[in-house]
Amino acid sequence: MSINDLFASTLKPVNLGLDMFAEDLATQGVDTVLMDWTPPGGGDPEVISALGRLERPEIAEKIDAANQVALERILSSQPFLEGFGQAIDTVPGMTRKTILHAGPPIEFTRMSGPMQGAVTGALVFEGLAKDVDEAFELAASGEIDFSPCHEHQSVGSMAGVTSASMWVHRVVNRTHGNTAYTNLSEQLSKILRFGANDQSVIDRLNWMRDVFGPVLAGAMELNTDGIDLRLMLSQALHMGDEAHNRNVAGTTLLIQALAPYILESDFTTKEKREVFDFVASSDYFSGPTWMVAAKASMDAANGIENSTVVTTMARNGVDFGIRVSGTGGQWFTGPAQQVVGPMFAGYTPADSGLDMGDSAITETFGIGGFAMAAAPAIVALVGGTVDEAMGYSRTMNTITTGNNPNITIPALDFMGVPSGIDVRKVMETGILPIINTAIAHKDPGVGMIGAGITHPPVEAFQQALVALANRIA
Amino acid sequence: MSINDLFASTLKPVNLGLDMFAEDLATQGVDTVLMDWTPPGGGDPEVISALGRLERPEIAEKIDAANQVALERILSSQPFLEGFGQAIDTVPGMTRKTILHAGPPIEFTRMSGPMQGAVTGALVFEGLAKDVDEAFELAASGEIDFSPCHEHQSVGSMAGVTSASMWVHRVVNRTHGNTAYTNLSEQLSKILRFGANDQSVIDRLNWMRDVFGPVLAGAMELNTDGIDLRLMLSQALHMGDEAHNRNVAGTTLLIQALAPYILESDFTTKEKREVFDFVASSDYFSGPTWMVAAKASMDAANGIENSTVVTTMARNGVDFGIRVSGTGGQWFTGPAQQVVGPMFAGYTPADSGLDMGDSAITETFGIGGFAMAAAPAIVALVGGTVDEAMGYSRTMNTITTGNNPNITIPALDFMGVPSGIDVRKVMETGILPIINTAIAHKDPGVGMIGAGITHPPVEAFQQALVALANRIA
């Protein structure tokens, strides 16, 4: 758009920072969008200096070129669901005493309540402890290897707790050859990944280990073509999903694709029927599938020298960590934030655990909060207005490297989803990525109590920017 | 909205009639919506007089009250899919020598090319003729009873040709007790209902008779609850369908609901697999399902004295007919119109048959063209822009009696779909209902060649208005 086009069009001012200015405009009847905003570099001198060094033309040019490579690798990725396997047999580095978790590294004693609940539940499920109390002791003893999912080509929803016997998706990026994993949906509410761990949770995990996983794996053994997840995701966004917290369409598409193979698989009608009924019990079945598709796509953009594109955003319920293409596996962290949104009946924001889960890989890829304009119906779950949902996708254009032509938003004239968050742009504009997410109760043993909107902490981007400047400029 | 609210808001003028005025506004940078428009009553003195009589306060009040009853009956309708049966066993008045067709009554020799193609194909399928030529003679001989689907509690997509051996949906309006029927989707392109009738078409109809219908019927025998179509339709509209020509979501929802019962039904794995594959071969599987849900709902609003609410809009490819609640079974007709939209490769508008099918029952109910704001992705099929698609739903508010709170459009802040077309409002405003629809080739034996947008002929509404005035005022 040329500057002339800008002046010919109706301006919709985006107001950053001072609410008073927006209130003035509102009084004058001008349509404004109010954004969270912090001044460039968050006002920190070291960060402002780093930003200045990175903005020098010869440096900026080098970064822009690297970011285009990163973007191209993201956009060209073709993640295919190729099968399901037990974590012990498939996930790199998995052992009988390994527990993978969401977010950046964290020791057991620092974990949030819901993550501790999930860890102890998983230890009981694995038969490593006879009950949650014994599991708590074991987890704190140092005998268990805790490690982020993200460091094992994996992602995990909410607590992200993944143990040896759990079944995981196996998704291959057929363009770039890398593989990614994530566990199966337990569906919603009182479940392990939200910190619940009573017998009903363990029983469900047992059924998932003995029936759900094997049936899905058996079905995919018969589907030798695999399932093109990018194509299916693109359809889901044309069907009102944003593929983080609204997965209604994706779930129906995925089970439709699996159904003929489930039918033909070598299990009893009763077992197959249980699988259909379990999938139909919640819209979330495909939620992890889009996470792992995004992970497989983003991993292809890792390790590009000079790139300031964010390849990971993940939270462990205490720390929010990001990783950047040009700085390898290094985590940059800040405090996990409160999630603001409607609570389930009987709960208040004071009951909320902080932002948790690897599911922000969806926003990192350009869906979820970044694609909320595709999913106006999601406001019923995460709050806010339809106009706000529409606005988020446009606003995210200001902090991303490009748009994904394969994953488009019909209501925005088929705009591609904003992709390739640029650390520089986040720090220049002070606009933080938007994330929509579920809310776990802060205590272990409860479960999901709401959903809403949140942002990463600016500190993670400040650290990343300084590290990038030290490395590149 | 009070008049003050109107002036406080940004006006988006809707331009009726003179394009020059819209062009002036466009030059001035004002956002306008250009509508097809004819002057009140179409300028016809008899119609203007009828409109005047119906607008007398004591008459208008009586009509308004009747229309509220009609609207309430539409909105309160709960159509449930209860099963599938062969037409001969289920559809009222069906005989071995009956052919039901779309639209108002028409004799065989006046039928359009595609409808003649479908009729002759059906006669071959039924074994009443050995080939299409013999079928043509038989159809013209007077030995076959032709009758509109709509006069048999049924609707039929495109040619709407329904014969004795075809399987039909059985949908019960559980609120009002009436039942409606429609045949099964042949999926898309070279198929009977678009006028194709070669051996591939007959083979498919045979398979549908011998496998598809029986498997679906067997599945629904196991589902003793039935399927709540209003609820599912409401979900589909939150998933980017408008449920006339975009049925992606509805189809995945419907097959997901049927899958566990298909699985458990008493057929071979091969037959079940064929059903899953056939359903997956096109998004249209649920198209007829929404038509029959709409038919079951609209039939409940028939026969309300003094009501000017349209309960049927249907086309036979030559005539477009409407029926109105307050005038019973009487058809008011005018010429079927050209459908304007993108053509499949190799075809031009000159190849198009005129508007055809009972599928406009969807618009009569408030979905389809009336709900295009729910389905911005449909512009890829029917043409136009996303803004136009959004605008249609708002514009239809001006000619309808109310909004359906059970079937909402998220992108329009969950506005209920516009429901209960009022003949008076159509004639007062000159705004005709919008219909999106598929295009059949004008000749028998070809099939679908495009899709687009059309309107009913104003003549049908003029006749209805005069008849209503003569009856009521």
PDB file of N, CA and C in Angstrom, chain A residues 10 29 235 238-240 246 248-249 251-253 255-256 259-261 263-264 269 272-273 276-277 279-280 376-377 379-380 385-387 390 410-414, chain B residues 10 29 235 238-240 246 248-249 251-253 255-256 259-261 263-264 269 272-273 276-277 279-280 376-377 379-380 385-387 390 410-414:
ATOM      1  N   THR A  10     -10.273   5.100   4.645  1.00  0.00           N
ATOM      2  CA  THR A  10     -10.738   5.527   5.962  1.00  0.00           C
ATOM      3  C   THR A  10      -9.739   5.041   6.997  1.00  0.00           C
ATOM      4  N   GLY A  29     -15.970  10.015  17.821  1.00  0.00           N
ATOM      5  CA  GLY A  29     -16.653   9.065  16.941  1.00  0.00           C
ATOM      6  C   GLY A  29     -15.724   8.341  15.992  1.00  0.00           C
ATOM      7  N   GLN A 235      -8.277 -26.087   5.568  1.00  0.00           N
ATOM      8  CA  GLN A 235      -9.735 -26.273   5.514  1.00  0.00           C
ATOM      9  C   GLN A 235     -10.379 -25.862   6.835  1.00  0.00           C
ATOM     10  N   HIS A 238     -11.014 -22.322   7.198  1.00  0.00           N
ATOM     11  CA  HIS A 238     -12.155 -21.864   6.391  1.00  0.00           C
ATOM     12  C   HIS A 238     -13.468 -22.332   7.005  1.00  0.00           C
ATOM     13  N   MET A 239     -13.354 -23.066   8.090  1.00  0.00           N
ATOM     14  CA  MET A 239     -14.534 -23.620   8.755  1.00  0.00           C
ATOM     15  C   MET A 239     -14.626 -23.112  10.195  1.00  0.00           C
ATOM     16  N   GLY A 240     -14.071 -21.924  10.420  1.00  0.00           N
ATOM     17  CA  GLY A 240     -14.312 -21.264  11.694  1.00  0.00           C
ATOM     18  C   GLY A 240     -13.443 -21.697  12.856  1.00  0.00           C
ATOM     19  N   ARG A 246     -10.248 -23.360  19.352  1.00  0.00           N
ATOM     20  CA  ARG A 246     -11.451 -23.789  18.638  1.00  0.00           C
ATOM     21  C   ARG A 246     -11.019 -24.810  17.598  1.00  0.00           C
ATOM     22  N   VAL A 248     -13.314 -27.378  16.417  1.00  0.00           N
ATOM     23  CA  VAL A 248     -14.538 -28.080  16.058  1.00  0.00           C
ATOM     24  C   VAL A 248     -14.405 -28.684  14.662  1.00  0.00           C
ATOM     25  N   ALA A 249     -14.000 -27.859  13.722  1.00  0.00           N
ATOM     26  CA  ALA A 249     -13.912 -28.309  12.335  1.00  0.00           C
ATOM     27  C   ALA A 249     -12.752 -29.279  12.156  1.00  0.00           C
ATOM     28  N   THR A 251     -11.434 -31.241  14.186  1.00  0.00           N
ATOM     29  CA  THR A 251     -11.727 -32.545  14.781  1.00  0.00           C
ATOM     30  C   THR A 251     -12.647 -33.364  13.883  1.00  0.00           C
ATOM     31  N   THR A 252     -13.662 -32.730  13.312  1.00  0.00           N
ATOM     32  CA  THR A 252     -14.550 -33.497  12.428  1.00  0.00           C
ATOM     33  C   THR A 252     -13.809 -33.919  11.163  1.00  0.00           C
ATOM     34  N   LEU A 253     -12.940 -33.036  10.648  1.00  0.00           N
ATOM     35  CA  LEU A 253     -12.174 -33.398   9.446  1.00  0.00           C
ATOM     36  C   LEU A 253     -11.223 -34.554   9.738  1.00  0.00           C
ATOM     37  N   ILE A 255     -11.346 -36.887  12.184  1.00  0.00           N
ATOM     38  CA  ILE A 255     -11.985 -38.186  12.432  1.00  0.00           C
ATOM     39  C   ILE A 255     -12.619 -38.716  11.151  1.00  0.00           C
ATOM     40  N   GLN A 256     -13.079 -37.804  10.280  1.00  0.00           N
ATOM     41  CA  GLN A 256     -13.598 -38.276   8.987  1.00  0.00           C
ATOM     42  C   GLN A 256     -12.490 -38.948   8.177  1.00  0.00           C
ATOM     43  N   ALA A 259     -11.740 -42.347   9.892  1.00  0.00           N
ATOM     44  CA  ALA A 259     -12.848 -43.302  10.059  1.00  0.00           C
ATOM     45  C   ALA A 259     -12.730 -44.557   9.191  1.00  0.00           C
ATOM     46  N   PRO A 260     -12.473 -44.419   7.871  1.00  0.00           N
ATOM     47  CA  PRO A 260     -12.434 -45.652   7.065  1.00  0.00           C
ATOM     48  C   PRO A 260     -11.325 -46.602   7.507  1.00  0.00           C
ATOM     49  N   TYR A 261     -10.226 -46.055   8.024  1.00  0.00           N
ATOM     50  CA  TYR A 261      -9.111 -46.906   8.453  1.00  0.00           C
ATOM     51  C   TYR A 261      -9.390 -47.509   9.831  1.00  0.00           C
ATOM     52  N   LEU A 263     -12.344 -48.246  10.772  1.00  0.00           N
ATOM     53  CA  LEU A 263     -13.297 -49.290  10.392  1.00  0.00           C
ATOM     54  C   LEU A 263     -12.587 -50.572   9.989  1.00  0.00           C
ATOM     55  N   GLU A 264     -11.550 -50.434   9.170  1.00  0.00           N
ATOM     56  CA  GLU A 264     -10.872 -51.610   8.612  1.00  0.00           C
ATOM     57  C   GLU A 264      -9.792 -52.171   9.530  1.00  0.00           C
ATOM     58  N   THR A 269     -15.449 -54.286  17.281  1.00  0.00           N
ATOM     59  CA  THR A 269     -16.412 -53.210  17.051  1.00  0.00           C
ATOM     60  C   THR A 269     -16.583 -52.378  18.316  1.00  0.00           C
ATOM     61  N   LYS A 272     -13.639 -49.987  18.571  1.00  0.00           N
ATOM     62  CA  LYS A 272     -13.756 -48.913  17.571  1.00  0.00           C
ATOM     63  C   LYS A 272     -14.852 -47.930  17.975  1.00  0.00           C
ATOM     64  N   ARG A 273     -15.950 -48.484  18.455  1.00  0.00           N
ATOM     65  CA  ARG A 273     -17.062 -47.642  18.885  1.00  0.00           C
ATOM     66  C   ARG A 273     -16.633 -46.725  20.029  1.00  0.00           C
ATOM     67  N   PHE A 276     -14.723 -43.815  18.504  1.00  0.00           N
ATOM     68  CA  PHE A 276     -15.617 -42.809  17.913  1.00  0.00           C
ATOM     69  C   PHE A 276     -16.309 -41.988  19.004  1.00  0.00           C
ATOM     70  N   ASP A 277     -16.778 -42.666  20.034  1.00  0.00           N
ATOM     71  CA  ASP A 277     -17.507 -41.951  21.090  1.00  0.00           C
ATOM     72  C   ASP A 277     -16.586 -41.002  21.856  1.00  0.00           C
ATOM     73  N   VAL A 279     -13.829 -39.544  20.729  1.00  0.00           N
ATOM     74  CA  VAL A 279     -13.518 -38.399  19.862  1.00  0.00           C
ATOM     75  C   VAL A 279     -14.696 -37.433  19.835  1.00  0.00           C
ATOM     76  N   ALA A 280     -15.911 -37.983  19.770  1.00  0.00           N
ATOM     77  CA  ALA A 280     -17.101 -37.127  19.696  1.00  0.00           C
ATOM     78  C   ALA A 280     -17.402 -36.431  21.016  1.00  0.00           C
ATOM     79  N   PRO A 376     -14.713 -16.281  14.531  1.00  0.00           N
ATOM     80  CA  PRO A 376     -15.436 -15.340  15.400  1.00  0.00           C
ATOM     81  C   PRO A 376     -16.218 -16.026  16.515  1.00  0.00           C
ATOM     82  N   ALA A 377     -16.642 -17.272  16.286  1.00  0.00           N
ATOM     83  CA  ALA A 377     -17.445 -17.950  17.313  1.00  0.00           C
ATOM     84  C   ALA A 377     -16.641 -18.244  18.567  1.00  0.00           C
ATOM     85  N   VAL A 379     -15.239 -16.299  20.564  1.00  0.00           N
ATOM     86  CA  VAL A 379     -15.396 -15.343  21.663  1.00  0.00           C
ATOM     87  C   VAL A 379     -16.291 -15.906  22.765  1.00  0.00           C
ATOM     88  N   ALA A 380     -17.155 -16.853  22.419  1.00  0.00           N
ATOM     89  CA  ALA A 380     -17.985 -17.487  23.447  1.00  0.00           C
ATOM     90  C   ALA A 380     -17.118 -18.217  24.470  1.00  0.00           C
ATOM     91  N   THR A 385     -14.906  -9.418  22.031  1.00  0.00           N
ATOM     92  CA  THR A 385     -15.937  -9.230  21.016  1.00  0.00           C
ATOM     93  C   THR A 385     -15.460  -9.783  19.682  1.00  0.00           C
ATOM     94  N   VAL A 386     -16.418  -9.949  18.773  1.00  0.00           N
ATOM     95  CA  VAL A 386     -16.086 -10.416  17.433  1.00  0.00           C
ATOM     96  C   VAL A 386     -15.143  -9.418  16.753  1.00  0.00           C
ATOM     97  N   ASP A 387     -15.392  -8.119  16.942  1.00  0.00           N
ATOM     98  CA  ASP A 387     -14.508  -7.108  16.339  1.00  0.00           C
ATOM     99  C   ASP A 387     -13.077  -7.250  16.846  1.00  0.00           C
ATOM    100  N   MET A 390     -11.461 -10.167  15.204  1.00  0.00           N
ATOM    101  CA  MET A 390     -11.093  -9.815  13.825  1.00  0.00           C
ATOM    102  C   MET A 390      -9.812  -8.969  13.813  1.00  0.00           C
ATOM    103  N   PRO A 410     -10.730 -16.369   5.281  1.00  0.00           N
ATOM    104  CA  PRO A 410     -11.704 -15.864   4.304  1.00  0.00           C
ATOM    105  C   PRO A 410     -12.252 -14.481   4.657  1.00  0.00           C
ATOM    106  N   ALA A 411     -12.604 -14.272   5.934  1.00  0.00           N
ATOM    107  CA  ALA A 411     -13.269 -13.019   6.310  1.00  0.00           C
ATOM    108  C   ALA A 411     -12.362 -11.808   6.119  1.00  0.00           C
ATOM    109  N   LEU A 412     -11.044 -12.010   6.093  1.00  0.00           N
ATOM    110  CA  LEU A 412     -10.124 -10.899   5.810  1.00  0.00           C
ATOM    111  C   LEU A 412      -9.682 -10.980   4.348  1.00  0.00           C
ATOM    112  N   ASP A 413     -10.631 -11.242   3.471  1.00  0.00           N
ATOM    113  CA  ASP A 413     -10.328 -11.360   2.038  1.00  0.00           C
ATOM    114  C   ASP A 413      -9.199 -12.345   1.774  1.00  0.00           C
ATOM    115  N   PHE A 414      -9.251 -13.458   2.494  1.00  0.00           N
ATOM    116  CA  PHE A 414      -8.297 -14.552   2.289  1.00  0.00           C
ATOM    117  C   PHE A 414      -6.850 -14.134   2.564  1.00  0.00           C
TER     118      PHE A 414
ATOM    119  N   THR B  10     -21.639   5.706  11.628  1.00  0.00           N
ATOM    120  CA  THR B  10     -21.184   5.951  10.268  1.00  0.00           C
ATOM    121  C   THR B  10     -22.205   5.351   9.313  1.00  0.00           C
ATOM    122  N   GLY B  29     -15.952   8.788  -2.050  1.00  0.00           N
ATOM    123  CA  GLY B  29     -15.290   7.942  -1.055  1.00  0.00           C
ATOM    124  C   GLY B  29     -16.237   7.363  -0.024  1.00  0.00           C
ATOM    125  N   GLN B 235     -24.440 -25.444  14.423  1.00  0.00           N
ATOM    126  CA  GLN B 235     -22.983 -25.644  14.502  1.00  0.00           C
ATOM    127  C   GLN B 235     -22.334 -25.395  13.147  1.00  0.00           C
ATOM    128  N   HIS B 238     -21.644 -21.932  12.388  1.00  0.00           N
ATOM    129  CA  HIS B 238     -20.495 -21.409  13.143  1.00  0.00           C
ATOM    130  C   HIS B 238     -19.189 -21.955  12.584  1.00  0.00           C
ATOM    131  N   MET B 239     -19.314 -22.813  11.598  1.00  0.00           N
ATOM    132  CA  MET B 239     -18.141 -23.451  10.998  1.00  0.00           C
ATOM    133  C   MET B 239     -18.042 -23.112   9.510  1.00  0.00           C
ATOM    134  N   GLY B 240     -18.578 -21.949   9.143  1.00  0.00           N
ATOM    135  CA  GLY B 240     -18.323 -21.445   7.799  1.00  0.00           C
ATOM    136  C   GLY B 240     -19.203 -21.994   6.700  1.00  0.00           C
ATOM    137  N   ARG B 246     -22.423 -24.336   0.425  1.00  0.00           N
ATOM    138  CA  ARG B 246     -21.228 -24.694   1.188  1.00  0.00           C
ATOM    139  C   ARG B 246     -21.666 -25.583   2.339  1.00  0.00           C
ATOM    140  N   VAL B 248     -19.417 -28.034   3.807  1.00  0.00           N
ATOM    141  CA  VAL B 248     -18.202 -28.713   4.252  1.00  0.00           C
ATOM    142  C   VAL B 248     -18.343 -29.152   5.703  1.00  0.00           C
ATOM    143  N   ALA B 249     -18.739 -28.217   6.542  1.00  0.00           N
ATOM    144  CA  ALA B 249     -18.837 -28.502   7.970  1.00  0.00           C
ATOM    145  C   ALA B 249     -20.011 -29.432   8.255  1.00  0.00           C
ATOM    146  N   THR B 251     -21.352 -31.589   6.459  1.00  0.00           N
ATOM    147  CA  THR B 251     -21.079 -32.954   6.022  1.00  0.00           C
ATOM    148  C   THR B 251     -20.178 -33.684   7.009  1.00  0.00           C
ATOM    149  N   THR B 252     -19.148 -33.004   7.510  1.00  0.00           N
ATOM    150  CA  THR B 252     -18.271 -33.679   8.477  1.00  0.00           C
ATOM    151  C   THR B 252     -19.018 -33.941   9.780  1.00  0.00           C
ATOM    152  N   LEU B 253     -19.878 -32.990  10.184  1.00  0.00           N
ATOM    153  CA  LEU B 253     -20.647 -33.205  11.415  1.00  0.00           C
ATOM    154  C   LEU B 253     -21.616 -34.372  11.260  1.00  0.00           C
ATOM    155  N   ILE B 255     -21.526 -36.967   9.102  1.00  0.00           N
ATOM    156  CA  ILE B 255     -20.911 -38.296   9.002  1.00  0.00           C
ATOM    157  C   ILE B 255     -20.288 -38.689  10.339  1.00  0.00           C
ATOM    158  N   GLN B 256     -19.805 -37.693  11.094  1.00  0.00           N
ATOM    159  CA  GLN B 256     -19.296 -38.024  12.434  1.00  0.00           C
ATOM    160  C   GLN B 256     -20.418 -38.578  13.314  1.00  0.00           C
ATOM    161  N   ALA B 259     -21.213 -42.144  11.994  1.00  0.00           N
ATOM    162  CA  ALA B 259     -20.122 -43.127  11.942  1.00  0.00           C
ATOM    163  C   ALA B 259     -20.257 -44.271  12.947  1.00  0.00           C
ATOM    164  N   PRO B 260     -20.508 -43.985  14.241  1.00  0.00           N
ATOM    165  CA  PRO B 260     -20.573 -45.119  15.176  1.00  0.00           C
ATOM    166  C   PRO B 260     -21.694 -46.095  14.841  1.00  0.00           C
ATOM    167  N   TYR B 261     -22.786 -45.591  14.271  1.00  0.00           N
ATOM    168  CA  TYR B 261     -23.915 -46.469  13.942  1.00  0.00           C
ATOM    169  C   TYR B 261     -23.649 -47.231  12.645  1.00  0.00           C
ATOM    170  N   LEU B 263     -20.704 -48.115  11.790  1.00  0.00           N
ATOM    171  CA  LEU B 263     -19.766 -49.127  12.286  1.00  0.00           C
ATOM    172  C   LEU B 263     -20.496 -50.341  12.833  1.00  0.00           C
ATOM    173  N   GLU B 264     -21.532 -50.089  13.622  1.00  0.00           N
ATOM    174  CA  GLU B 264     -22.231 -51.185  14.306  1.00  0.00           C
ATOM    175  C   GLU B 264     -23.318 -51.830  13.461  1.00  0.00           C
ATOM    176  N   THR B 269     -17.703 -54.906   6.009  1.00  0.00           N
ATOM    177  CA  THR B 269     -16.725 -53.828   6.120  1.00  0.00           C
ATOM    178  C   THR B 269     -16.545 -53.147   4.772  1.00  0.00           C
ATOM    179  N   LYS B 272     -19.440 -50.747   4.238  1.00  0.00           N
ATOM    180  CA  LYS B 272     -19.306 -49.569   5.116  1.00  0.00           C
ATOM    181  C   LYS B 272     -18.201 -48.658   4.603  1.00  0.00           C
ATOM    182  N   ARG B 273     -17.101 -49.279   4.198  1.00  0.00           N
ATOM    183  CA  ARG B 273     -15.976 -48.509   3.674  1.00  0.00           C
ATOM    184  C   ARG B 273     -16.398 -47.717   2.437  1.00  0.00           C
ATOM    185  N   PHE B 276     -18.257 -44.628   3.610  1.00  0.00           N
ATOM    186  CA  PHE B 276     -17.347 -43.574   4.090  1.00  0.00           C
ATOM    187  C   PHE B 276     -16.642 -42.889   2.918  1.00  0.00           C
ATOM    188  N   ASP B 277     -16.176 -43.680   1.961  1.00  0.00           N
ATOM    189  CA  ASP B 277     -15.436 -43.102   0.835  1.00  0.00           C
ATOM    190  C   ASP B 277     -16.343 -42.231  -0.035  1.00  0.00           C
ATOM    191  N   VAL B 279     -19.083 -40.619   0.913  1.00  0.00           N
ATOM    192  CA  VAL B 279     -19.375 -39.377   1.645  1.00  0.00           C
ATOM    193  C   VAL B 279     -18.175 -38.435   1.566  1.00  0.00           C
ATOM    194  N   ALA B 280     -16.973 -38.984   1.686  1.00  0.00           N
ATOM    195  CA  ALA B 280     -15.769 -38.150   1.671  1.00  0.00           C
ATOM    196  C   ALA B 280     -15.462 -37.610   0.276  1.00  0.00           C
ATOM    197  N   PRO B 376     -17.848 -16.822   4.423  1.00  0.00           N
ATOM    198  CA  PRO B 376     -17.114 -15.995   3.452  1.00  0.00           C
ATOM    199  C   PRO B 376     -16.341 -16.819   2.423  1.00  0.00           C
ATOM    200  N   ALA B 377     -15.940 -18.032   2.794  1.00  0.00           N
ATOM    201  CA  ALA B 377     -15.152 -18.833   1.852  1.00  0.00           C
ATOM    202  C   ALA B 377     -15.963 -19.254   0.636  1.00  0.00           C
ATOM    203  N   VAL B 379     -17.327 -17.521  -1.566  1.00  0.00           N
ATOM    204  CA  VAL B 379     -17.161 -16.698  -2.769  1.00  0.00           C
ATOM    205  C   VAL B 379     -16.274 -17.396  -3.799  1.00  0.00           C
ATOM    206  N   ALA B 380     -15.419 -18.307  -3.351  1.00  0.00           N
ATOM    207  CA  ALA B 380     -14.602 -19.062  -4.302  1.00  0.00           C
ATOM    208  C   ALA B 380     -15.482 -19.888  -5.237  1.00  0.00           C
ATOM    209  N   THR B 385     -17.562 -10.846  -3.815  1.00  0.00           N
ATOM    210  CA  THR B 385     -16.528 -10.560  -2.829  1.00  0.00           C
ATOM    211  C   THR B 385     -17.009 -10.956  -1.438  1.00  0.00           C
ATOM    212  N   VAL B 386     -16.062 -11.030  -0.519  1.00  0.00           N
ATOM    213  CA  VAL B 386     -16.400 -11.341   0.871  1.00  0.00           C
ATOM    214  C   VAL B 386     -17.330 -10.261   1.428  1.00  0.00           C
ATOM    215  N   ASP B 387     -17.058  -8.991   1.092  1.00  0.00           N
ATOM    216  CA  ASP B 387     -17.920  -7.905   1.572  1.00  0.00           C
ATOM    217  C   ASP B 387     -19.356  -8.078   1.084  1.00  0.00           C
ATOM    218  N   MET B 390     -21.009 -10.768   3.042  1.00  0.00           N
ATOM    219  CA  MET B 390     -21.375 -10.257   4.369  1.00  0.00           C
ATOM    220  C   MET B 390     -22.639  -9.396   4.282  1.00  0.00           C
ATOM    221  N   PRO B 410     -21.836 -15.794  13.606  1.00  0.00           N
ATOM    222  CA  PRO B 410     -20.861 -15.196  14.523  1.00  0.00           C
ATOM    223  C   PRO B 410     -20.284 -13.874  14.018  1.00  0.00           C
ATOM    224  N   ALA B 411     -19.930 -13.812  12.719  1.00  0.00           N
ATOM    225  CA  ALA B 411     -19.249 -12.619  12.209  1.00  0.00           C
ATOM    226  C   ALA B 411     -20.135 -11.382  12.255  1.00  0.00           C
ATOM    227  N   LEU B 412     -21.451 -11.560  12.307  1.00  0.00           N
ATOM    228  CA  LEU B 412     -22.365 -10.418  12.458  1.00  0.00           C
ATOM    229  C   LEU B 412     -22.813 -10.319  13.916  1.00  0.00           C
ATOM    230  N   ASP B 413     -21.866 -10.497  14.824  1.00  0.00           N
ATOM    231  CA  ASP B 413     -22.165 -10.441  16.258  1.00  0.00           C
ATOM    232  C   ASP B 413     -23.314 -11.370  16.628  1.00  0.00           C
ATOM    233  N   PHE B 414     -23.280 -12.570  16.040  1.00  0.00           N
ATOM    234  CA  PHE B 414     -24.243 -13.618  16.371  1.00  0.00           C
ATOM    235  C   PHE B 414     -25.683 -13.208  16.054  1.00  0.00           C
TER     236      PHE B 414
END
